[in-house]
XYZ file of C-alpha atoms in Angstrom:
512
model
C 0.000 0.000 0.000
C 1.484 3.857 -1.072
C 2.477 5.933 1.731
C -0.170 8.039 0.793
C -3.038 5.727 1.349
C -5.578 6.070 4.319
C -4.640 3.001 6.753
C -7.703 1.757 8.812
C -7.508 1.029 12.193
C -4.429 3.200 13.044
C -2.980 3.476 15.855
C -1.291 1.293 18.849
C -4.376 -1.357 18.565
C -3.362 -1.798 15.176
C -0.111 -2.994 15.400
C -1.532 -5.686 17.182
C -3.347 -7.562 14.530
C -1.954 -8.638 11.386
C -3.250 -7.590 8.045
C -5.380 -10.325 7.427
C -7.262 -9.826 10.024
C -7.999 -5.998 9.549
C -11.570 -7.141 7.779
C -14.468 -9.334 8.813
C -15.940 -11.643 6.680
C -18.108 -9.960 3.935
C -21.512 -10.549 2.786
C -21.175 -12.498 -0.966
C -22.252 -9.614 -3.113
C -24.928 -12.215 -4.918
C -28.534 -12.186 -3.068
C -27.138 -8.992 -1.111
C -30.154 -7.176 -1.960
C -32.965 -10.127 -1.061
C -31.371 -10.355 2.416
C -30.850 -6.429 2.892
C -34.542 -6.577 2.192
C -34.792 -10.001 4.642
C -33.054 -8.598 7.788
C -34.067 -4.860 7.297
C -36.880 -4.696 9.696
C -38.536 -6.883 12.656
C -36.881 -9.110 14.935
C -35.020 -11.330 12.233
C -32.960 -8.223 11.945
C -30.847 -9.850 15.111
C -30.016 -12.921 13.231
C -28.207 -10.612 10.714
C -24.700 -10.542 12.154
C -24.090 -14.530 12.314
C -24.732 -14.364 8.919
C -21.815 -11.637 8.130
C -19.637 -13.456 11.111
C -20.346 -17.247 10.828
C -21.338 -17.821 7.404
C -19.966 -20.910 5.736
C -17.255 -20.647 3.418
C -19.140 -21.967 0.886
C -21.531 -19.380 0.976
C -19.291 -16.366 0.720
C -16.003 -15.192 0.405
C -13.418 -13.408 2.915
C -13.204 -9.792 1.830
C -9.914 -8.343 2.308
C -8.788 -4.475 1.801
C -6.554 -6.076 -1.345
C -9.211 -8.527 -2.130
C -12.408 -6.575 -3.028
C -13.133 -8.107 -6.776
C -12.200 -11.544 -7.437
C -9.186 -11.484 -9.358
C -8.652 -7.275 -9.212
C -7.445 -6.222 -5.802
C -8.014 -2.801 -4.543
C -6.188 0.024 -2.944
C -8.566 1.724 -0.518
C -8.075 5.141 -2.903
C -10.084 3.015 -5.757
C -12.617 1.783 -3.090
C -13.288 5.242 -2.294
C -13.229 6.607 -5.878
C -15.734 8.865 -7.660
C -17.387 5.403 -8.546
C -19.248 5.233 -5.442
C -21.619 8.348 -5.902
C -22.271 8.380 -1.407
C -21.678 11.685 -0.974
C -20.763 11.131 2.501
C -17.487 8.937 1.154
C -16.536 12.192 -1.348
C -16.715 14.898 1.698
C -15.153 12.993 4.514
C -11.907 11.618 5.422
C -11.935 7.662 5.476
C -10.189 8.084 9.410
C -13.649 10.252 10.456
C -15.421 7.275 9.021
C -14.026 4.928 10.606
C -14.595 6.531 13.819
C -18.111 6.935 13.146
C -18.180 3.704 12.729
C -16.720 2.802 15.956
C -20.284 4.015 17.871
C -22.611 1.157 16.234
C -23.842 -1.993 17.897
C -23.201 -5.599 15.893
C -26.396 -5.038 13.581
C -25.804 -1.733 12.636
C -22.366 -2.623 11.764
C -23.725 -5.765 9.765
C -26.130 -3.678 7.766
C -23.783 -1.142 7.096
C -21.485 -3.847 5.379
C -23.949 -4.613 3.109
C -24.333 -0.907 2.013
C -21.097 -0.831 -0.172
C -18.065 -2.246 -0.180
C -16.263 0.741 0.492
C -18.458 0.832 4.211
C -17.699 -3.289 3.920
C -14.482 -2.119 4.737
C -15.067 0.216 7.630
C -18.101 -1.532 9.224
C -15.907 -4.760 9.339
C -12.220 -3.494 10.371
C -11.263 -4.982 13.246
C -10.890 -1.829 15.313
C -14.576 -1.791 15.248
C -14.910 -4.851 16.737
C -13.553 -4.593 20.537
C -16.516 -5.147 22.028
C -18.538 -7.829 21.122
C -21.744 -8.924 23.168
C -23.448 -12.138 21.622
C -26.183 -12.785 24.259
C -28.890 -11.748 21.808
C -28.143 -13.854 19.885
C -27.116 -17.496 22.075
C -29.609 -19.508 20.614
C -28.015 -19.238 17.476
C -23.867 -18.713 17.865
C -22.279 -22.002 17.336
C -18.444 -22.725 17.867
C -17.301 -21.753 14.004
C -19.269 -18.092 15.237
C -16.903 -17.685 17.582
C -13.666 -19.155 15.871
C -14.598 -16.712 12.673
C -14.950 -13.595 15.388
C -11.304 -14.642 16.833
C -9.844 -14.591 13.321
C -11.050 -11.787 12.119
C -10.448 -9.926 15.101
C -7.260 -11.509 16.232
C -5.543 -8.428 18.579
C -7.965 -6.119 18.724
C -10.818 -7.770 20.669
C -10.903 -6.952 24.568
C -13.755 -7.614 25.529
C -16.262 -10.829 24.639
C -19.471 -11.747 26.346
C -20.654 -15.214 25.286
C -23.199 -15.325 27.990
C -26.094 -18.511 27.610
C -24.410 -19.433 24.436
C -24.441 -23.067 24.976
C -23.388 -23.943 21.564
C -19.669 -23.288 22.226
C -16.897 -25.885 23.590
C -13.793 -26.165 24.047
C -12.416 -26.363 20.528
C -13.798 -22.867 19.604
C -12.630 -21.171 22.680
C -9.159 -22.925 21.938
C -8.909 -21.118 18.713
C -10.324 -17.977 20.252
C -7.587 -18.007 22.988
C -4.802 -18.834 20.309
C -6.052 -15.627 18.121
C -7.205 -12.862 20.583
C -4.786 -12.999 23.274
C -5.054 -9.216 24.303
C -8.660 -10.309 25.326
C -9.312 -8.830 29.124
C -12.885 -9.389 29.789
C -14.669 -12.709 28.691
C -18.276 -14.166 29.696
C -18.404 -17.875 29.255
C -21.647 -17.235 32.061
C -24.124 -20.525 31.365
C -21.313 -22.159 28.736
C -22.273 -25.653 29.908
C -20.033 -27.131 27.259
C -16.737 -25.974 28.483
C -14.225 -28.017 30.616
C -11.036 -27.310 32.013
C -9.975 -28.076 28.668
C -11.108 -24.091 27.791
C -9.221 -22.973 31.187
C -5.569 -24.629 30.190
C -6.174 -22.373 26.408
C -6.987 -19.308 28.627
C -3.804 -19.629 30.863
C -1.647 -20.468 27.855
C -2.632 -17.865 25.568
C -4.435 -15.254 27.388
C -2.016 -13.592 30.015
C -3.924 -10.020 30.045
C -6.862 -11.694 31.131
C -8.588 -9.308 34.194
C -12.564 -10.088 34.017
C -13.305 -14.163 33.756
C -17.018 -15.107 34.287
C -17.885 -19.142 34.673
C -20.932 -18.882 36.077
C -23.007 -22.409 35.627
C -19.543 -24.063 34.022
C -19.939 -26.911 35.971
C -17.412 -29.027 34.478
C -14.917 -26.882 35.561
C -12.694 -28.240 38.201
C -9.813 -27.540 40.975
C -7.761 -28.056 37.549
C -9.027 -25.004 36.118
C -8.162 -23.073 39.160
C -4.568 -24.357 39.366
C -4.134 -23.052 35.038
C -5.676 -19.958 35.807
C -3.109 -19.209 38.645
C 0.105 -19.780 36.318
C -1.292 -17.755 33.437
C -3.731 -15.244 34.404
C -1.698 -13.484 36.553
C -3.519 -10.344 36.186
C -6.819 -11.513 36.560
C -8.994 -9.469 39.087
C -12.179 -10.386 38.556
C -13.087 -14.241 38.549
C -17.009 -15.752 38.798
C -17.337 -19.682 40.172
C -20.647 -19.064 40.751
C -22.600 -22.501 40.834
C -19.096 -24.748 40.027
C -19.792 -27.232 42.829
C -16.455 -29.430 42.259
C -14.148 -26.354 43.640
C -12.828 -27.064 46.644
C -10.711 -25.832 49.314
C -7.447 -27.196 46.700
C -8.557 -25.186 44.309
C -9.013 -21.680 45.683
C -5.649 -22.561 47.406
C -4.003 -22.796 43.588
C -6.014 -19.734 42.932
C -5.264 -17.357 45.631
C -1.282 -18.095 45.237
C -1.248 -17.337 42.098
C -3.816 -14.488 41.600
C -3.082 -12.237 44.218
C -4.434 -8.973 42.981
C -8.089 -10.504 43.082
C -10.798 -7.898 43.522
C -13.976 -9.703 43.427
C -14.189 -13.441 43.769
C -17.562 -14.704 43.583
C -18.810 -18.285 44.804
C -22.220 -18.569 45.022
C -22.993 -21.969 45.316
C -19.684 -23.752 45.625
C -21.125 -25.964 48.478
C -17.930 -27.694 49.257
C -16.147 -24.963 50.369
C -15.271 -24.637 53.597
C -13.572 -22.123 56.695
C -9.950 -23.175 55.665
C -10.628 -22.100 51.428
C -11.336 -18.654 53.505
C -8.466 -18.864 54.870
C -6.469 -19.020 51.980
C -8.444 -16.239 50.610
C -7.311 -14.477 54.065
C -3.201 -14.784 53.283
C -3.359 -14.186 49.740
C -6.076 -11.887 48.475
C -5.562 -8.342 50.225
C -6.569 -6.044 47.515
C -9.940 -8.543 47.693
C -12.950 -5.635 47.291
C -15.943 -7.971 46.707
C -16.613 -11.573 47.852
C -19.517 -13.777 47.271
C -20.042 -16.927 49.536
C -24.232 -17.307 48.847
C -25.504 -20.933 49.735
C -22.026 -21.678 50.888
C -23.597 -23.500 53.964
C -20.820 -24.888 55.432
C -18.820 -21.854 56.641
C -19.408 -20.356 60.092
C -18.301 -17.770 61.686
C -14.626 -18.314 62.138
C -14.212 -17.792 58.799
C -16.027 -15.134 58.359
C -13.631 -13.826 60.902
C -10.536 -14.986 59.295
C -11.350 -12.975 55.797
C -11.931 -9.915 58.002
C -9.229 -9.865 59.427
C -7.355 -10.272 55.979
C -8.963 -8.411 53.747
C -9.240 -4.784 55.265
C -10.463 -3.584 51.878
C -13.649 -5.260 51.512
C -16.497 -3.619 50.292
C -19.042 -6.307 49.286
C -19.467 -9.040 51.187
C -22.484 -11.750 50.590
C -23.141 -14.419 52.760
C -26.710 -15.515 52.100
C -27.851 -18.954 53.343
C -25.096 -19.456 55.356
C -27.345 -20.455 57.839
C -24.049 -20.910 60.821
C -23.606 -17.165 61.126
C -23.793 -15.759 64.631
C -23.310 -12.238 65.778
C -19.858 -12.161 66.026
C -19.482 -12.612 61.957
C -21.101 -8.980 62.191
C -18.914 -7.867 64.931
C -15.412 -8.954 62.965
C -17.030 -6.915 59.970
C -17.792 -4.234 62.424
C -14.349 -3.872 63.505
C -12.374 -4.704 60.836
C -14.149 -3.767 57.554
C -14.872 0.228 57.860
C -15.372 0.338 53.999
C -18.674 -1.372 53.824
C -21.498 0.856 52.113
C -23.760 -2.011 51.624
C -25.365 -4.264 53.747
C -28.274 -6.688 51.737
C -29.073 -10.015 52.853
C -31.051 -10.826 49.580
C -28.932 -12.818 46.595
C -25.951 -11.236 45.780
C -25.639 -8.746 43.206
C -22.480 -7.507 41.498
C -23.166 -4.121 43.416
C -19.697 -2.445 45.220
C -19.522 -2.340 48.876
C -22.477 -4.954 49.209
C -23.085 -7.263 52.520
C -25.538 -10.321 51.982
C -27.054 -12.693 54.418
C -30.533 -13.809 53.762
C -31.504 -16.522 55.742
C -29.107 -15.809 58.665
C -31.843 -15.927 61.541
C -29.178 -16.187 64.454
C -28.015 -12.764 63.773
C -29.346 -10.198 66.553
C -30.161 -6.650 66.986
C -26.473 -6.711 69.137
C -24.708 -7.118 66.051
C -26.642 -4.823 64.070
C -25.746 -2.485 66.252
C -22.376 -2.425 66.299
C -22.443 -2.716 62.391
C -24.086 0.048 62.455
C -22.062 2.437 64.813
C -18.819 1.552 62.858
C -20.651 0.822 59.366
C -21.879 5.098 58.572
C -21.879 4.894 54.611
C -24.268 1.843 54.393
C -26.764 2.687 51.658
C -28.553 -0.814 51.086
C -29.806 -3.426 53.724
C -31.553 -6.448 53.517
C -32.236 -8.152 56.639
C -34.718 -10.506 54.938
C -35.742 -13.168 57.496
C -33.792 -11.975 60.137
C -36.642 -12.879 62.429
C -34.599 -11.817 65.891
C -34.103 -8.065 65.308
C -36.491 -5.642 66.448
C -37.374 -2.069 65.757
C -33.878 -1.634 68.457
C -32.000 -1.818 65.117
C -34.142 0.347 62.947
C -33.435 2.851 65.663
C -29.533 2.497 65.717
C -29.828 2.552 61.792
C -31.891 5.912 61.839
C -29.072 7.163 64.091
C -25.695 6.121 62.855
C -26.657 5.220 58.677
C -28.085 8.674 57.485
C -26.845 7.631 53.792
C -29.479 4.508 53.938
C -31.808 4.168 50.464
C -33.178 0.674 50.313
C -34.347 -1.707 53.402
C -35.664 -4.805 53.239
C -37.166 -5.953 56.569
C -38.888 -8.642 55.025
C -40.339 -11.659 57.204
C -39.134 -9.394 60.412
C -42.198 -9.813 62.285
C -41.084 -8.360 65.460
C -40.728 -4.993 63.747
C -43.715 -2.379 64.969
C -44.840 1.045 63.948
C -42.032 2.294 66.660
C -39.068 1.749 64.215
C -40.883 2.771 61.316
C -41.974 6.352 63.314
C -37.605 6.458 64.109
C -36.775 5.516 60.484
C -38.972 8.270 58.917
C -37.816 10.985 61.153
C -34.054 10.172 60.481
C -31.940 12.030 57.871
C -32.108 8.594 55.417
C -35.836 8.746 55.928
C -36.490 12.458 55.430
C -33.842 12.727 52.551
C -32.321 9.228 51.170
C -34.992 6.530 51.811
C -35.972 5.056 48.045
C -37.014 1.690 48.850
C -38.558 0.292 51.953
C -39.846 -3.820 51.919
C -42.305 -5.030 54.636
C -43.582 -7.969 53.175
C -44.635 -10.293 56.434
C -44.244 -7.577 58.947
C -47.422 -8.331 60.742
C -47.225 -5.846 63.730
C -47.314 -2.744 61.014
C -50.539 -1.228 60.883
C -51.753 2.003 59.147
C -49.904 3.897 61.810
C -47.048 3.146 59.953
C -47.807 4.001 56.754
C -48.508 7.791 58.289
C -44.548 7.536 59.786
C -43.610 7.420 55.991
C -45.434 10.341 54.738
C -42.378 12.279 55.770
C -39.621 9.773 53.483
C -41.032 12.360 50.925
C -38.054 10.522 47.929
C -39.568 7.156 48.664
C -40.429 5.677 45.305
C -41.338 1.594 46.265
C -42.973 0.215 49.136
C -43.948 -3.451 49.234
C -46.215 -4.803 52.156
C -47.656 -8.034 51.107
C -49.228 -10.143 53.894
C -49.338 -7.388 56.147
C -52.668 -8.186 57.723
C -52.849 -5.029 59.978
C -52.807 -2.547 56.724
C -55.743 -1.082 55.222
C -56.603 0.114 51.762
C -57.839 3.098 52.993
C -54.509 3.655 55.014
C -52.465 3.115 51.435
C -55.083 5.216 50.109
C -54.311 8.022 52.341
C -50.511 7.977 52.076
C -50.595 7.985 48.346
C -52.335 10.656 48.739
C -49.359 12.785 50.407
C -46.928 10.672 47.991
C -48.534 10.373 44.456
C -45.206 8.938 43.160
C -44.481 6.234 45.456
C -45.595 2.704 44.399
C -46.992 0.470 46.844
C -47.442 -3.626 46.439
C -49.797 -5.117 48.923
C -52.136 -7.776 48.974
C -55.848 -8.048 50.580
C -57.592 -11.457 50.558
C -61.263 -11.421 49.291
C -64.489 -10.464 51.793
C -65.690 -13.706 50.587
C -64.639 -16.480 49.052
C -64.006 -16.979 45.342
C -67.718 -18.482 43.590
C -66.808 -21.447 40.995
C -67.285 -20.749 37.483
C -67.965 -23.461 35.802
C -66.936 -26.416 37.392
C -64.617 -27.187 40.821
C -61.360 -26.702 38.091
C -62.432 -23.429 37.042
C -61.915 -20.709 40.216
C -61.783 -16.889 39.430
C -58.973 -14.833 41.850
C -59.617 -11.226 42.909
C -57.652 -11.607 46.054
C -54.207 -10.071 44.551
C -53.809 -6.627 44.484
C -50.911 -4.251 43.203
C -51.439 -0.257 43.687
């Protein structure tokens, strides 16, 4: 190519990815018109990139910037010649284009390959392809969608989310590793193909791995862990959620060789136990985020043993681990300042997060001194924490004034008291957005009157609370138009039968 000619994808990314892999694969120029027309509108439009990134060799032809016409390359100068009467090619420069280009999502880009093959070019060059999220389209990405993507793309890809695409294995994600190994961020999340096979490729070829999602991979093994440690280095962000052969061995491997870890979630890697925490404790002390959901057998001296450890941590979920006592609240107290969040539903990928649904040994004692050492918390959940009273929604109102969501859920020992404290706090009068008392059978209208003064709330669920009246929503809607309230009220009278004992007709649910 003449010095003089417009080189796409410029820059440092370039440099990165050979020639050939500078263009995608191009729509066959037969039948490009029937399938503009096929894909143009309506929800078949989605389909329209596999066709441009997976089609069959068979079917079309790789276009290359020297291989427009069969038998006649072209510099980009002829592309871009008078020939093509766009108006838009004549008046800008090809580098503007291409960073037009940049903006679109995966059908845009599709369709815009199919305009001419001067855009061909631009909507396919491998700068404009980064970012690639195929979950729209799992039902129909098979492995040869993905191996195409990792040629084409080679160095420039960083960041690939193959989330519920169950189609893929091992063999696909072994040529993607070989070809894209400045990939950072990948989402293998419901893969249910992949083995530790797809781990060794990722550890081999993929050193500048940071973001690894395996969520559901539940072939994946202490094997995986142990490849992940020698060649993903860098990795800071790693999901086992629901791989239930990890074991204590495994995080071990991990943690030794992964030490700038940030978030490690685990949801429902039942075999873990107090001593994989304690690995996570000697190891892992930039750790910010740590999920340990439905990890039932860990108790509280482990809990202990990661505060202690980790002084950083942020997010901490311990839902259904059903062991904890009051003094995994206490060791959080007093050693992890830095928590924001405090939810006990299941565990979001929220910063600064603390989860334990389920927990019911946990007291208003703890809570307490959460709170008086805990003053940024902005979410709670105390779902089914059925030993708390409204003593903790008082030392919340006092010492948590940046509070927006609480859940006190199946609480039934909480009263119009703590409600009255809550709404007359600074998080009630200025932060309060969501407030959940679902089961809370000692709140009455009363309450409902407290809250008139949380005048930001926007959702307010009280199913099953059999002490609250219609007319009492009625009258606090009235104050807070906005707000919206989900409550249930069983019928006056039972349902008649219509039409036979298998046909029953339910008014009882109501949502306001």
């Amino acid at each position: 190519m003449a010095a003089s000619e417009p080189t796409l994808g410029t820059g440092r990314d370039a440099q990165l990815a050979s020639p050939g892999q500078r263009a995608l694969p191009a729509p066959c120029d037969s039948g490009l018109r029937a399938r503009s027309r096929l894909f143009g509108h309506g929800t078949a439009a989605f389909k329209l990139p596999l066709l441009c990134l997976g089609m069959r060799a068979t079917s079309c032809r790789l276009l290359k910037s020297t291989d427009l016409v069969s038998g006649s390359p072209l510099t980009l100068p002829e592309v871009f010649s008078n020939n093509d009467e766009g108006l838009i090619n004549k008046k800008l420069p090809k580098e503007l284009l291409l960073r037009i280009f940049s903006f679109l999502d995966i059908v845009t880009l599709c369709r815009c390959a199919q305009i001419s093959k001067a855009w061909n070019i631009l909507a396919l060059d491998g700068s404009n392809w980064q970012r690639i999220d195929l979950f729209n389209f799992q039902t129909d990405v098979e492995g040869r969608v993905v191996e195409n993507i990792s040629k084409r793309c080679g160095g420039f890809l960083r960041k690939l989310s193959l989330r519920g695409c169950i189609g893929v294995g091992d063999s696909s994600l072994k040529t993607f590793a070989q070809n894209c190994r400045n990939i950072e961020h990948l989402n293998l999340n419901g893969c249910t193909k992949i083995t530790d096979s797809t781990c060794y490729s990722l550890s081999r070829f993929c050193s500048k791995l940071k973001h690894l999602d395996l969520t559901s991979c539940v072939s994946i093994t202490n094997s995986s862990l142990k490849g992940i440690s020698e060649g993903c280095r860098n990795l800071e962000y790693l999901n086992l959620s629901w791989c239930d052969q990890i074991t204590k061995d495994g995080i071990e491997a991990l943690v030794r060789g992964c030490r700038g870890l940030k978030a490690l979630l685990l949801r429902g890697c039942t075999q873990l136990e107090d001593e994989a925490l304690k690995h996570i404790q000697n190891y892992c002390h930039e750790l910010v985020s740590l999920n340990l959901q439905s990890c039932s057998r860990v108790t509280d001296e482990g809990v202990v043993q990661i505060c202690r450890g980790c002084h950083r941590l942020q997010a901490l979920c311990l839902s259904g681990c059903s062991h904890l006592t009051d003094a995994s609240l206490t060791a959080l107290a007093l050693n992890c300042p830095r928590l924001h969040h405090y939810l006990f539903l299941p565990c979001a990928s929220h910063p600064r997060i603390l989860e334990a649904a389920r927990c019911s040994h946990l007291t208003d004692a703890g809570f307490t001194l959460l709170a008086r050492n805990c003053h940024d918390l902005e979410k709670m959940d105390l779902e089914e924490c059925v030993l708390i009273t409204d003593s903790t929604l008082i030392q919340l109102s006092v010492h948590c004034p940046k509070l927006q969501a609480l859940s006190l859920s199946h609480c039934e020992l909480i009263t119009d008291d703590g409600i009255l404290h809550l709404s007359n706090s600074t998080c009630g009068h200025e932060r309060l957005r969501v407030l959940e008392l679902d089961n809370c059978l000692l709140i009455t209208d009363v309450a409902l009157e407290h809250l008139e003064n949380c005048r930001g709330l926007e959702r307010l669920e009280l199913y099953d609370c059999q002490q609250v009246t219609r007319a009492g929503i009625k009258r606090m809607r009235a104050q807070l138009p906005h707000v919206k309230v989900h409550a249930y009220f069983a019928p006056v009278t039972p349902p008649t039968a219509v039409g036979g004992s298998g046909q029953r007709l339910c008014r009882c649910c109501v949502i306001l």
